[in-house]
């Protein structure tokens, strides 16, 4: 509960002069405006795929080699298609009739909508038990639909006893699209249901949770409408990952802000008979902490604009837009709805007009779990904060077990994957990098030098060059010449030149997303740099390398910046230096513990193959930026009470007054982020666990024990250098 005056105050003159018709009109207009926004934005839940992209190269900085090469590939091939690798396998050697049947099946794939011309001939493996073909997939249509159609056709046409898979870049793209397909439905449903159950338990009311959920859902709908059109205009980049985080963030934040307002409104109804006056009293008591909390979250999120990765820098403004609408809905729509229902919103436990009882409580509950916890802290503050800090430090030690150097593309999706199965088959019968070559763009005069370096690499199985007149569009490069891919005696075609550059492609001996392939690409780049070859190296492997390197750079840069920004905001808000420094340090300690425990769980229980380098960054931004909300709720109330009752008494009173709100908000936020785990993407599942566990840790351990006990033990110096640090306790 939040502090309220001991006696009912006379309503402000502005509220007394508002005529009845205006009291009805203003809330009605607010509700109608939000309903109109939700009505327009609702249909956009099913249209996000039209303006989003899961292509990694779209999110790399323009200066990255992989980005430059990706932009040039279409000039060499006259196509923007991405390759799908069709692979067949059998336990026994494929017979002549079986191979002919497979050739026929592959030849007619170009009849499928979305498959471009240029399907390669069927290529049998050396052991005779597998065969592969390369199928260009048009990216202007839905890749997953085309891949599904190809897979279905092959399953129908393949001989008995021969398994077929569609893998390669197109196959993995289809897997990602399928995994993200549940964002608009399953994710939203699970998140809303979890919040609804928690609100029912907290308020033991039916109407109030519906009002709070409507506030969150309308905020999300209008935010999505705004983000969709910004993405449509090209002002923002949107991906399935960003979309999922936006959904969860808006629902969690809007609900948290709503809980604070509901608490203030319920208290106001106990000292005001008139619901209009109670509404204004609640708004005066809640708008400042809501705006301060939301502004802090936005400041932290906008630090992501410093990121080299566009997937990170785009998340900052997208999530900030969501937070803005979360604040607006909690300060406009929810007050209008609750004013319309009045005390009935809390049915069956309606708050009664009882100013005498409120005066007797002195604004702070004297009974309950939080009052008892305050008594415990009063008796043993130092033992409590030292024990809690040691416990957190022990958990933080697990950070050393976190493997956040990146994971292979085949491990991104946690559910069954035909592309992953096909990649495994390719590795057993063909060079592992088939269909995902290393692409090297080099000046035409340095073609021979670059080709020699590629052929000398043990990680490269073969090299081709893009050509003008070759039927296949490429020719094999050997140690001494370019070999025509045609009938004997055919002259070698000339390489295709674009702005004086040519394209070489090398087939990797290992899977394109393997550690071995990454070493090969890094060694090639080093070799080109050492001999002065002006080569740009791209492809699937190079994209993964550049993405991971950019993620590590972002993590190192942004985390200190976020800490500095939040520290400054807290100093301005609390008008102190010591208190903000300690609050930030406890938040960092909480984050370290959450990350350390998560690392042990990921490795020891879930057996995850590793983590993306961006996982610690995202976990930090969300835990610190959102966790600071609870710091603000607690610290501002403690400061308010300290001015009246002294610092040590103010800590106990502040904890008793805000414990219920912070606990409810923490449970809601943890539940909403946990809902991200229904999307079977490794990155989102890991973020869901880290943030959900971290929020619970922050709510029940850091805010309940560590921070109050630490402030109590330090006493007045916690407010240094403000006047409050030099003022003797009133008692």
XYZ file of C-alpha atoms in Angstrom:
731
model
C 0.000 0.000 0.000
C 1.129 3.558 -0.697
C 1.037 6.321 1.892
C -2.144 8.372 2.044
C -2.984 11.409 4.179
C -4.179 10.670 7.685
C -7.340 12.678 7.234
C -9.453 13.279 4.183
C -8.455 16.466 2.460
C -10.742 18.940 0.806
C -10.890 18.272 -2.918
C -8.950 20.771 -5.033
C -10.982 23.653 -6.420
C -10.414 22.344 -9.958
C -12.158 19.070 -9.150
C -15.046 20.724 -7.296
C -15.831 22.966 -10.270
C -15.954 20.194 -12.877
C -19.617 19.762 -13.902
C -21.205 16.331 -13.882
C -21.556 16.114 -17.655
C -17.814 16.756 -18.074
C -17.012 14.090 -15.496
C -18.849 11.646 -17.731
C -17.550 12.987 -21.047
C -13.806 12.947 -20.287
C -13.576 9.261 -19.242
C -15.942 8.257 -22.058
C -13.765 10.026 -24.645
C -10.606 8.427 -23.288
C -12.164 4.972 -23.457
C -13.496 5.603 -26.982
C -10.085 6.840 -28.209
C -8.349 3.722 -26.893
C -11.072 1.473 -28.276
C -10.675 3.124 -31.680
C -6.899 2.630 -31.553
C -7.341 -1.013 -30.590
C -9.917 -1.500 -33.332
C -7.549 -0.155 -35.974
C -4.461 -1.884 -34.595
C -6.018 -5.268 -33.817
C -5.768 -6.682 -37.362
C -2.042 -5.898 -37.463
C -1.292 -8.809 -35.121
C -1.498 -11.128 -38.115
C 0.415 -8.842 -40.477
C 3.752 -8.388 -38.689
C 5.393 -10.909 -41.001
C 4.867 -8.475 -43.878
C 7.309 -5.945 -42.408
C 9.713 -8.162 -40.452
C 12.818 -10.047 -41.510
C 14.852 -12.834 -39.907
C 17.787 -12.489 -42.336
C 20.898 -12.012 -40.187
C 22.729 -9.937 -42.794
C 19.934 -7.352 -42.649
C 20.964 -6.599 -39.066
C 24.742 -6.440 -39.506
C 26.392 -3.023 -39.733
C 26.881 -1.807 -43.303
C 30.651 -1.829 -42.733
C 30.754 -5.616 -42.121
C 32.288 -7.714 -44.923
C 29.375 -10.167 -44.853
C 26.911 -7.290 -45.405
C 28.858 -5.932 -48.372
C 29.157 -9.363 -49.991
C 25.455 -10.094 -49.486
C 24.612 -6.855 -51.263
C 26.790 -7.829 -54.261
C 25.656 -11.436 -54.753
C 22.597 -10.497 -56.773
C 24.766 -8.570 -59.253
C 26.771 -11.718 -60.008
C 23.891 -14.161 -60.176
C 20.991 -11.971 -61.408
C 18.943 -13.469 -58.581
C 18.043 -12.654 -55.008
C 17.190 -16.272 -54.262
C 18.594 -18.202 -51.321
C 19.609 -21.835 -51.823
C 17.799 -24.809 -50.418
C 19.794 -28.039 -50.335
C 17.694 -31.088 -51.171
C 19.311 -34.252 -49.823
C 18.222 -37.894 -50.192
C 19.656 -40.762 -48.196
C 19.254 -44.510 -47.936
C 20.730 -47.251 -45.759
C 21.748 -49.110 -48.930
C 23.443 -47.904 -52.090
C 21.003 -46.091 -54.376
C 20.190 -48.138 -57.482
C 20.052 -46.819 -61.034
C 16.218 -46.748 -61.140
C 16.100 -44.988 -57.782
C 18.542 -42.316 -58.936
C 16.530 -41.794 -62.122
C 13.341 -41.427 -60.090
C 15.061 -38.870 -57.868
C 16.363 -36.950 -60.899
C 12.830 -36.739 -62.244
C 11.532 -35.513 -58.883
C 14.190 -32.787 -58.732
C 13.702 -31.660 -62.337
C 10.023 -30.837 -61.776
C 10.630 -28.785 -58.611
C 10.812 -25.635 -60.740
C 7.063 -26.041 -61.323
C 6.437 -25.103 -57.688
C 5.559 -21.474 -57.064
C 8.484 -19.767 -55.346
C 11.163 -22.019 -56.884
C 13.283 -20.133 -59.406
C 14.830 -21.547 -62.562
C 18.272 -23.024 -62.200
C 17.647 -26.127 -60.096
C 20.926 -28.036 -60.181
C 21.249 -31.613 -61.495
C 21.175 -34.400 -58.934
C 24.641 -35.083 -57.485
C 25.236 -38.603 -56.028
C 27.602 -38.991 -53.081
C 30.864 -40.937 -53.361
C 29.536 -43.736 -51.163
C 26.444 -44.034 -53.371
C 24.013 -43.898 -50.429
C 22.942 -40.258 -50.798
C 22.302 -37.589 -53.418
C 21.867 -33.829 -53.301
C 20.590 -30.968 -55.448
C 20.508 -27.195 -55.031
C 17.169 -25.411 -55.369
C 16.986 -21.583 -55.585
C 14.113 -20.204 -53.465
C 12.625 -16.811 -54.303
C 12.829 -14.498 -51.265
C 10.076 -12.181 -52.539
C 7.494 -14.780 -51.496
C 7.151 -16.563 -48.159
C 10.192 -18.841 -47.996
C 8.640 -21.241 -45.485
C 5.640 -21.873 -47.769
C 7.908 -22.709 -50.699
C 10.142 -24.962 -48.602
C 7.108 -26.815 -47.244
C 5.835 -27.339 -50.792
C 9.230 -28.674 -51.928
C 9.450 -31.019 -48.939
C 5.932 -32.338 -49.566
C 6.635 -32.924 -53.275
C 9.856 -34.806 -52.533
C 8.200 -36.954 -49.875
C 5.617 -37.997 -52.460
C 8.097 -38.656 -55.280
C 10.974 -40.282 -53.363
C 11.300 -44.093 -53.789
C 10.441 -46.366 -50.891
C 13.275 -46.584 -48.377
C 14.754 -43.210 -49.406
C 14.454 -40.307 -46.940
C 14.361 -36.703 -48.156
C 15.213 -33.455 -46.375
C 15.307 -29.775 -47.296
C 18.177 -27.987 -45.580
C 20.648 -25.195 -46.303
C 19.937 -21.473 -45.752
C 16.362 -21.730 -47.063
C 15.605 -24.743 -44.876
C 16.837 -23.046 -41.696
C 14.977 -19.849 -42.597
C 11.773 -21.865 -42.889
C 12.447 -23.382 -39.453
C 12.786 -19.920 -37.906
C 9.600 -18.669 -39.555
C 7.720 -21.704 -38.277
C 9.098 -21.249 -34.756
C 8.086 -17.581 -34.665
C 4.618 -18.320 -36.015
C 3.239 -18.688 -32.483
C 4.037 -15.127 -31.442
C 0.709 -13.604 -32.438
C -1.338 -16.392 -30.854
C 0.275 -18.740 -28.339
C 2.688 -16.225 -26.800
C 0.040 -13.564 -26.323
C -2.486 -16.032 -24.934
C -0.048 -17.579 -22.444
C 1.186 -14.182 -21.239
C -2.308 -12.777 -20.739
C -3.527 -15.945 -19.037
C -0.580 -15.951 -16.613
C -1.155 -12.300 -15.706
C -4.898 -12.881 -15.299
C -4.374 -15.747 -12.844
C -1.905 -13.708 -10.772
C -4.261 -10.726 -10.639
C -7.156 -12.938 -9.592
C -5.066 -14.312 -6.724
C -3.784 -10.858 -5.681
C -7.066 -8.944 -5.820
C -9.589 -11.784 -5.400
C -11.752 -9.889 -7.850
C -12.938 -10.638 -11.374
C -13.664 -7.224 -12.858
C -10.425 -5.544 -11.791
C -8.093 -8.067 -13.522
C -10.147 -7.670 -16.699
C -9.706 -3.888 -16.539
C -5.946 -4.215 -15.993
C -5.577 -6.745 -18.818
C -7.594 -4.530 -21.144
C -5.219 -1.692 -20.307
C -2.193 -3.837 -21.186
C -3.718 -5.305 -24.342
C -4.849 -1.933 -25.696
C -1.396 -0.479 -25.018
C 0.166 -3.352 -26.957
C -2.273 -3.022 -29.848
C -1.654 0.701 -30.357
C 2.106 0.261 -29.901
C 2.122 -2.489 -32.519
C 0.164 -0.278 -34.913
C 2.759 2.471 -34.526
C 5.717 0.083 -34.858
C 4.190 -1.641 -37.907
C 3.933 1.566 -39.908
C 7.405 2.699 -38.878
C 8.757 -0.673 -40.045
C 6.703 -0.403 -43.233
C 8.270 2.988 -43.993
C 11.755 1.617 -43.365
C 12.353 3.743 -40.263
C 12.631 0.621 -38.064
C 13.819 -2.942 -38.535
C 11.507 -5.581 -37.095
C 12.187 -9.275 -36.544
C 10.298 -12.106 -34.888
C 12.652 -11.818 -31.923
C 11.979 -8.086 -31.487
C 8.254 -8.643 -31.895
C 8.154 -11.266 -29.146
C 10.083 -9.034 -26.742
C 7.790 -6.087 -27.551
C 4.701 -8.148 -26.687
C 6.088 -9.301 -23.356
C 7.579 -5.955 -22.394
C 4.380 -3.969 -22.997
C 2.145 -6.449 -21.187
C 4.496 -6.672 -18.199
C 5.220 -2.941 -17.927
C 1.621 -1.817 -18.460
C 0.447 -4.268 -15.809
C 3.110 -3.099 -13.341
C 2.153 0.549 -13.823
C -1.519 -0.388 -13.525
C -0.860 -2.135 -10.219
C 0.634 1.040 -8.798
C -2.353 3.099 -9.897
C -4.846 0.521 -8.597
C -3.127 0.601 -5.212
C -3.364 4.384 -5.061
C -6.972 4.371 -6.245
C -8.060 1.832 -3.653
C -6.451 3.904 -0.904
C -8.045 7.078 -2.224
C -11.498 5.480 -2.136
C -11.031 4.864 1.591
C -10.633 8.594 2.277
C -12.837 10.037 -0.475
C -16.537 9.369 -1.023
C -16.514 10.960 -4.479
C -14.918 8.692 -7.127
C -13.941 11.688 -9.299
C -11.939 13.173 -6.436
C -10.482 9.748 -5.622
C -9.396 9.379 -9.250
C -7.522 12.661 -9.200
C -5.961 11.822 -5.856
C -4.761 8.488 -7.245
C -3.360 10.150 -10.370
C -1.467 12.725 -8.305
C 0.068 9.931 -6.265
C 0.969 7.616 -9.149
C 1.890 9.656 -12.213
C 5.318 10.696 -10.907
C 6.647 7.204 -10.027
C 5.115 5.773 -13.214
C 6.700 8.416 -15.431
C 10.005 8.153 -13.540
C 10.027 4.368 -13.847
C 9.006 4.364 -17.499
C 11.468 7.111 -18.333
C 14.281 5.137 -16.727
C 13.378 2.028 -18.706
C 13.256 4.050 -21.925
C 16.646 5.631 -21.177
C 18.155 2.191 -20.640
C 16.580 0.774 -23.791
C 17.700 3.694 -25.939
C 21.297 2.910 -24.977
C 20.904 0.021 -27.407
C 21.115 2.603 -30.202
C 24.872 2.491 -29.626
C 24.886 -1.094 -30.902
C 26.639 -2.083 -34.113
C 24.012 -4.777 -34.662
C 20.804 -3.390 -36.109
C 18.827 -6.130 -34.355
C 19.933 -4.551 -31.055
C 19.744 -0.914 -32.096
C 16.261 -1.470 -33.567
C 15.009 -3.035 -30.331
C 15.736 0.175 -28.404
C 13.186 2.439 -30.151
C 10.686 -0.398 -30.719
C 10.613 -1.317 -27.023
C 10.635 2.363 -26.004
C 7.522 2.973 -28.082
C 5.892 0.090 -26.235
C 6.839 1.563 -22.833
C 5.423 4.981 -23.826
C 2.026 3.457 -24.636
C 2.192 1.314 -21.488
C 2.547 4.486 -19.401
C -0.167 6.321 -21.332
C -2.665 3.497 -20.965
C -2.002 3.146 -17.228
C -2.479 6.909 -16.699
C -5.475 7.459 -19.008
C -7.389 4.310 -19.973
C -7.240 2.523 -16.618
C -8.315 5.578 -14.555
C -11.214 6.114 -16.971
C -12.344 2.480 -16.693
C -12.043 2.377 -12.911
C -13.866 5.707 -12.585
C -16.687 4.313 -14.706
C -17.045 1.283 -12.411
C -16.267 3.078 -9.162
C -16.045 0.891 -6.072
C -17.716 -1.959 -7.973
C -14.431 -2.537 -9.814
C -13.101 -4.221 -6.658
C -16.153 -6.443 -6.121
C -16.601 -8.498 -4.015
C -14.041 -6.748 -1.741
C -15.121 -3.168 -2.298
C -13.077 -0.526 -0.445
C -15.287 1.384 1.994
C -15.147 5.036 2.889
C -13.362 4.873 6.284
C -11.103 7.894 6.884
C -10.957 7.207 10.623
C -9.482 3.727 10.043
C -6.929 5.171 7.627
C -5.934 7.804 10.175
C -5.491 5.113 12.806
C -3.179 3.140 10.497
C -1.025 6.242 9.991
C -0.765 5.365 6.302
C 1.228 2.160 6.868
C -0.098 -1.332 7.685
C 1.054 -2.526 11.114
C 0.219 -6.181 10.506
C 1.072 -8.700 7.832
C 4.166 -10.339 6.419
C 5.872 -7.077 5.441
C 5.409 -5.562 8.879
C 6.922 -8.729 10.393
C 9.831 -8.610 7.961
C 10.407 -4.984 8.928
C 10.636 -6.033 12.565
C 13.219 -8.685 11.684
C 15.335 -6.144 9.806
C 15.076 -3.742 12.718
C 16.574 -6.395 15.037
C 19.364 -7.831 12.810
C 20.057 -5.545 9.828
C 23.765 -6.287 9.415
C 23.422 -10.053 9.689
C 20.623 -9.981 7.105
C 22.391 -7.921 4.425
C 25.723 -9.733 4.839
C 24.080 -13.162 4.609
C 22.017 -12.101 1.608
C 25.036 -10.606 -0.169
C 27.102 -13.757 0.387
C 24.275 -15.901 -0.958
C 24.046 -13.753 -4.072
C 27.817 -13.818 -4.567
C 27.789 -17.612 -4.386
C 25.198 -17.744 -7.143
C 27.098 -15.191 -9.234
C 30.146 -17.482 -9.263
C 28.337 -19.595 -11.855
C 28.893 -16.847 -14.449
C 32.218 -18.489 -15.278
C 30.261 -21.463 -16.686
C 28.293 -19.356 -19.185
C 29.264 -20.243 -22.770
C 28.112 -17.154 -24.670
C 30.325 -17.375 -27.749
C 27.477 -18.176 -30.137
C 25.683 -21.317 -31.282
C 25.364 -22.989 -34.653
C 22.412 -22.189 -36.880
C 21.121 -25.747 -36.531
C 20.780 -25.260 -32.750
C 18.659 -22.101 -32.880
C 15.350 -23.970 -33.074
C 14.613 -26.298 -30.160
C 11.867 -28.361 -31.787
C 12.211 -31.072 -34.445
C 13.867 -29.731 -37.579
C 14.037 -31.276 -41.041
C 16.771 -28.768 -41.904
C 18.873 -29.920 -38.960
C 18.339 -33.582 -39.882
C 19.286 -32.824 -43.472
C 22.417 -30.993 -42.367
C 23.484 -34.074 -40.439
C 22.921 -36.270 -43.513
C 24.962 -33.858 -45.633
C 27.844 -34.076 -43.189
C 27.815 -37.877 -43.400
C 27.909 -38.144 -47.210
C 29.086 -34.783 -48.647
C 31.338 -31.881 -47.700
C 29.567 -30.377 -44.692
C 29.368 -26.918 -46.217
C 27.432 -27.943 -49.326
C 24.867 -25.300 -50.203
C 26.360 -22.689 -47.862
C 29.644 -21.716 -49.531
C 32.184 -19.107 -48.522
C 31.646 -16.176 -50.903
C 34.721 -14.105 -51.722
C 34.479 -10.900 -53.769
C 37.885 -9.843 -55.050
C 39.295 -7.502 -57.741
C 39.527 -9.319 -61.075
C 43.291 -8.842 -61.172
C 43.657 -10.692 -57.863
C 41.430 -13.672 -58.764
C 44.350 -16.080 -59.058
C 45.908 -14.997 -55.748
C 42.598 -15.332 -53.880
C 41.817 -18.695 -55.507
C 45.238 -20.063 -54.555
C 44.717 -19.019 -50.939
C 41.308 -20.731 -50.875
C 42.590 -23.913 -52.524
C 45.459 -24.043 -50.037
C 43.063 -24.047 -47.087
C 42.353 -27.529 -45.665
C 38.849 -26.341 -44.762
C 37.905 -25.701 -48.435
C 36.856 -28.691 -50.560
C 36.539 -26.905 -53.905
C 36.388 -23.439 -55.471
C 34.184 -22.066 -58.260
C 33.989 -18.677 -59.954
C 30.822 -16.956 -61.195
C 30.868 -16.896 -65.013
C 28.942 -15.234 -67.812
C 28.208 -17.986 -70.316
C 28.365 -21.195 -68.287
C 25.021 -23.074 -68.148
C 25.397 -23.437 -64.399
C 26.569 -19.845 -63.933
C 29.920 -20.959 -62.510
C 33.132 -22.768 -63.404
C 35.540 -24.826 -61.291
C 38.857 -23.231 -60.367
C 41.879 -25.556 -60.124
C 45.469 -24.898 -59.149
C 46.361 -23.636 -62.621
C 43.197 -22.750 -64.559
C 39.443 -22.330 -64.749
C 37.751 -25.542 -65.875
C 34.596 -25.329 -67.989
C 31.607 -27.262 -66.648
C 30.386 -28.678 -69.951
C 31.176 -31.289 -72.605
C 34.853 -32.189 -73.193
C 36.646 -29.541 -75.175
C 34.322 -26.749 -74.103
C 36.198 -23.489 -73.708
C 36.393 -22.073 -70.218
C 33.920 -19.201 -69.843
C 35.055 -15.776 -68.707
C 34.397 -14.816 -65.077
C 31.574 -12.364 -64.471
C 32.925 -8.936 -63.559
C 30.924 -6.342 -61.622
C 32.693 -3.018 -61.125
C 35.993 -4.780 -61.730
C 35.326 -7.517 -59.155
C 34.701 -11.241 -59.457
C 32.969 -13.731 -57.190
C 34.666 -16.870 -55.898
C 32.784 -19.471 -53.878
C 34.410 -22.169 -51.765
C 32.702 -25.320 -50.523
C 33.498 -25.900 -46.860
C 34.512 -29.350 -45.698
C 32.593 -28.835 -42.442
C 29.059 -27.615 -41.764
C 28.794 -23.889 -42.373
C 27.695 -23.234 -38.786
C 30.435 -25.323 -37.147
C 33.447 -24.098 -35.187
C 35.720 -25.634 -37.842
C 34.055 -23.601 -40.586
C 34.425 -20.414 -38.540
C 38.143 -21.085 -38.078
C 38.490 -21.607 -41.831
C 36.832 -18.264 -42.624
C 38.898 -16.409 -40.032
C 42.078 -17.993 -41.419
C 41.088 -16.971 -44.960
C 40.567 -13.381 -43.861
C 43.941 -13.410 -42.140
C 45.622 -14.895 -45.214
C 44.073 -12.271 -47.514
C 45.126 -9.466 -45.161
C 48.699 -10.759 -44.853
C 49.323 -10.958 -48.615
C 47.494 -7.721 -49.408
C 44.581 -9.303 -51.283
C 41.635 -6.883 -51.304
C 39.028 -9.571 -50.687
C 35.674 -9.398 -48.946
C 34.567 -12.662 -47.339
C 30.858 -13.348 -46.893
C 28.381 -16.187 -46.743
C 26.536 -17.955 -43.925
C 29.652 -18.603 -41.849
C 31.045 -15.090 -42.268
C 27.658 -13.650 -41.302
C 27.674 -15.660 -38.068
C 31.228 -14.529 -37.301
C 30.482 -10.853 -37.924
C 27.278 -11.104 -35.883
C 29.046 -12.649 -32.902
C 31.910 -10.150 -33.063
C 29.456 -7.248 -33.172
C 27.516 -8.733 -30.239
C 30.650 -8.938 -28.106
C 31.482 -5.313 -28.985
C 27.953 -4.205 -28.080
C 28.017 -6.065 -24.786
C 31.304 -4.452 -23.756
C 30.156 -0.952 -24.707
C 26.477 -0.805 -23.762
C 26.453 -2.414 -20.303
C 28.652 0.326 -18.701
C 26.666 3.031 -20.515
C 23.340 1.677 -19.209
C 24.742 1.590 -15.685
C 25.977 5.179 -15.949
C 22.658 6.465 -17.343
C 20.585 4.756 -14.658
C 22.965 5.924 -11.935
C 22.583 9.554 -13.032
C 18.784 9.246 -13.159
C 18.669 7.791 -9.649
C 20.946 10.541 -8.345
C 18.628 13.188 -9.752
C 15.549 11.428 -8.455
C 16.824 10.726 -4.924
C 19.064 13.810 -4.711
C 21.800 11.619 -3.319
C 25.006 9.877 -4.382
C 25.441 7.088 -1.841
C 21.934 5.618 -2.162
C 21.963 5.412 -5.993
C 25.450 3.860 -6.008
C 24.362 1.179 -3.534
C 21.107 0.535 -5.404
C 22.967 0.099 -8.701
C 25.538 -2.198 -7.055
C 22.767 -4.395 -5.606
C 21.121 -4.532 -9.027
C 24.403 -5.597 -10.662
C 24.886 -8.234 -7.978
C 21.353 -9.499 -8.566
C 22.012 -9.670 -12.307
C 25.265 -11.553 -11.763
C 23.474 -14.098 -9.598
C 20.682 -14.531 -12.131
C 23.216 -15.043 -14.909
C 25.345 -17.417 -12.837
C 22.444 -19.629 -11.777
C 21.084 -19.565 -15.339
C 24.452 -20.729 -16.689
C 24.415 -23.711 -14.328
C 20.826 -24.551 -15.289
C 21.503 -24.209 -19.029
C 24.548 -26.440 -18.855
C 23.560 -28.955 -16.189
C 19.803 -29.378 -16.636
C 18.736 -28.250 -20.104
C 22.019 -29.239 -21.797
C 21.908 -26.241 -24.110
C 24.769 -26.109 -26.653
C 25.739 -22.582 -25.591
C 24.339 -19.082 -25.845
C 24.365 -16.142 -28.199
C 26.757 -13.336 -27.176
C 23.727 -11.021 -27.014
C 22.065 -13.089 -24.255
C 24.007 -11.422 -21.380
C 23.386 -7.982 -22.937
C 19.626 -8.472 -23.291
C 19.399 -10.034 -19.851
C 21.280 -7.092 -18.357
C 19.235 -4.405 -20.092
C 15.905 -5.958 -19.109
C 16.834 -6.881 -15.545
C 18.535 -3.592 -14.735
C 16.157 -1.273 -16.608
C 13.018 -3.027 -15.358
C 14.400 -3.847 -11.915
C 15.074 -0.160 -11.396
C 11.288 0.303 -11.317
C 11.190 -1.503 -8.000
C 14.153 0.514 -6.774
C 12.216 3.659 -7.568
C 9.026 2.389 -5.902
C 10.929 1.445 -2.746
C 13.575 4.184 -2.521
C 11.220 7.100 -3.188
C 8.832 5.866 -0.520
C 11.684 5.294 1.954
C 12.936 8.821 1.304
C 9.445 10.211 1.814
C 9.070 8.372 5.119
C 12.613 9.286 6.186
C 11.800 12.992 5.995
C 8.982 12.472 8.490
C 10.251 9.699 10.752
C 14.010 9.403 10.260
C 15.943 7.088 7.962
C 15.832 3.856 9.962
C 12.152 4.161 10.778
C 11.523 5.302 7.208
C 13.058 2.083 5.848
C 10.721 -0.077 7.910
C 7.683 1.986 6.999
C 8.647 2.127 3.318
C 9.104 -1.630 3.160
C 5.736 -2.254 4.832
C 3.980 0.206 2.522
C 5.421 -0.937 -0.823
C 6.058 -4.649 -0.222
C 2.703 -5.765 -1.597
C 2.886 -3.629 -4.748
C 6.463 -4.645 -5.549
C 5.732 -8.336 -4.967
C 2.670 -8.297 -7.202
C 4.529 -6.370 -9.908
C 7.474 -8.762 -9.721
C 5.264 -11.818 -10.055
C 3.513 -10.322 -13.076
C 6.749 -9.340 -14.816
C 8.341 -12.738 -14.147
C 5.260 -14.533 -15.477
C 5.117 -12.469 -18.661
C 8.790 -13.001 -19.469
C 8.494 -16.704 -18.658
C 5.819 -16.845 -21.372
C 8.577 -16.199 -23.946
C 9.671 -19.802 -23.453
C 6.660 -21.039 -25.458
C 8.486 -19.829 -28.592
C 10.956 -22.663 -29.364
C 13.904 -20.383 -30.124
C 17.008 -20.951 -28.002
C 17.723 -17.223 -27.580
C 14.199 -16.402 -26.362
C 14.011 -19.393 -24.020
C 17.298 -18.355 -22.394
C 16.209 -14.715 -22.075
C 12.893 -15.895 -20.602
C 14.630 -17.896 -17.879
C 17.268 -15.278 -17.038
C 14.805 -12.389 -16.741
C 12.035 -14.351 -14.988
C 14.442 -15.833 -12.437
C 16.233 -12.510 -12.017
C 13.001 -10.599 -11.390
C 11.897 -13.110 -8.741
C 15.344 -12.936 -7.146
C 15.178 -9.158 -7.208
C 11.668 -9.079 -5.762
C 11.917 -11.608 -2.950
C 15.571 -11.340 -1.934
C 17.175 -8.074 -3.012
C 14.252 -5.673 -2.455
C 12.854 -7.540 0.548
C 16.076 -8.211 2.483
C 19.313 -6.815 1.052
C 18.358 -3.217 0.211
C 16.207 -2.451 3.300
C 18.728 -4.050 5.688
C 21.640 -2.212 4.042
C 19.901 1.170 4.210
C 18.855 0.532 7.822
C 22.406 -0.362 8.829
C 23.955 2.697 7.140
C 21.300 5.110 8.359
C 21.312 8.824 7.510
C 24.597 8.823 5.500
C 22.742 6.903 2.781
C 21.284 10.257 1.609
C 24.654 12.038 1.342
C 25.219 14.773 0.247
C 21.603 15.974 0.528
C 20.334 17.836 3.577
C 18.525 14.699 4.701
C 21.895 13.049 5.474
C 22.668 15.797 8.008
C 19.245 16.035 9.614
C 18.817 14.328 12.940
C 16.003 11.780 13.171
C 12.822 13.590 14.259
C 12.451 11.168 17.153
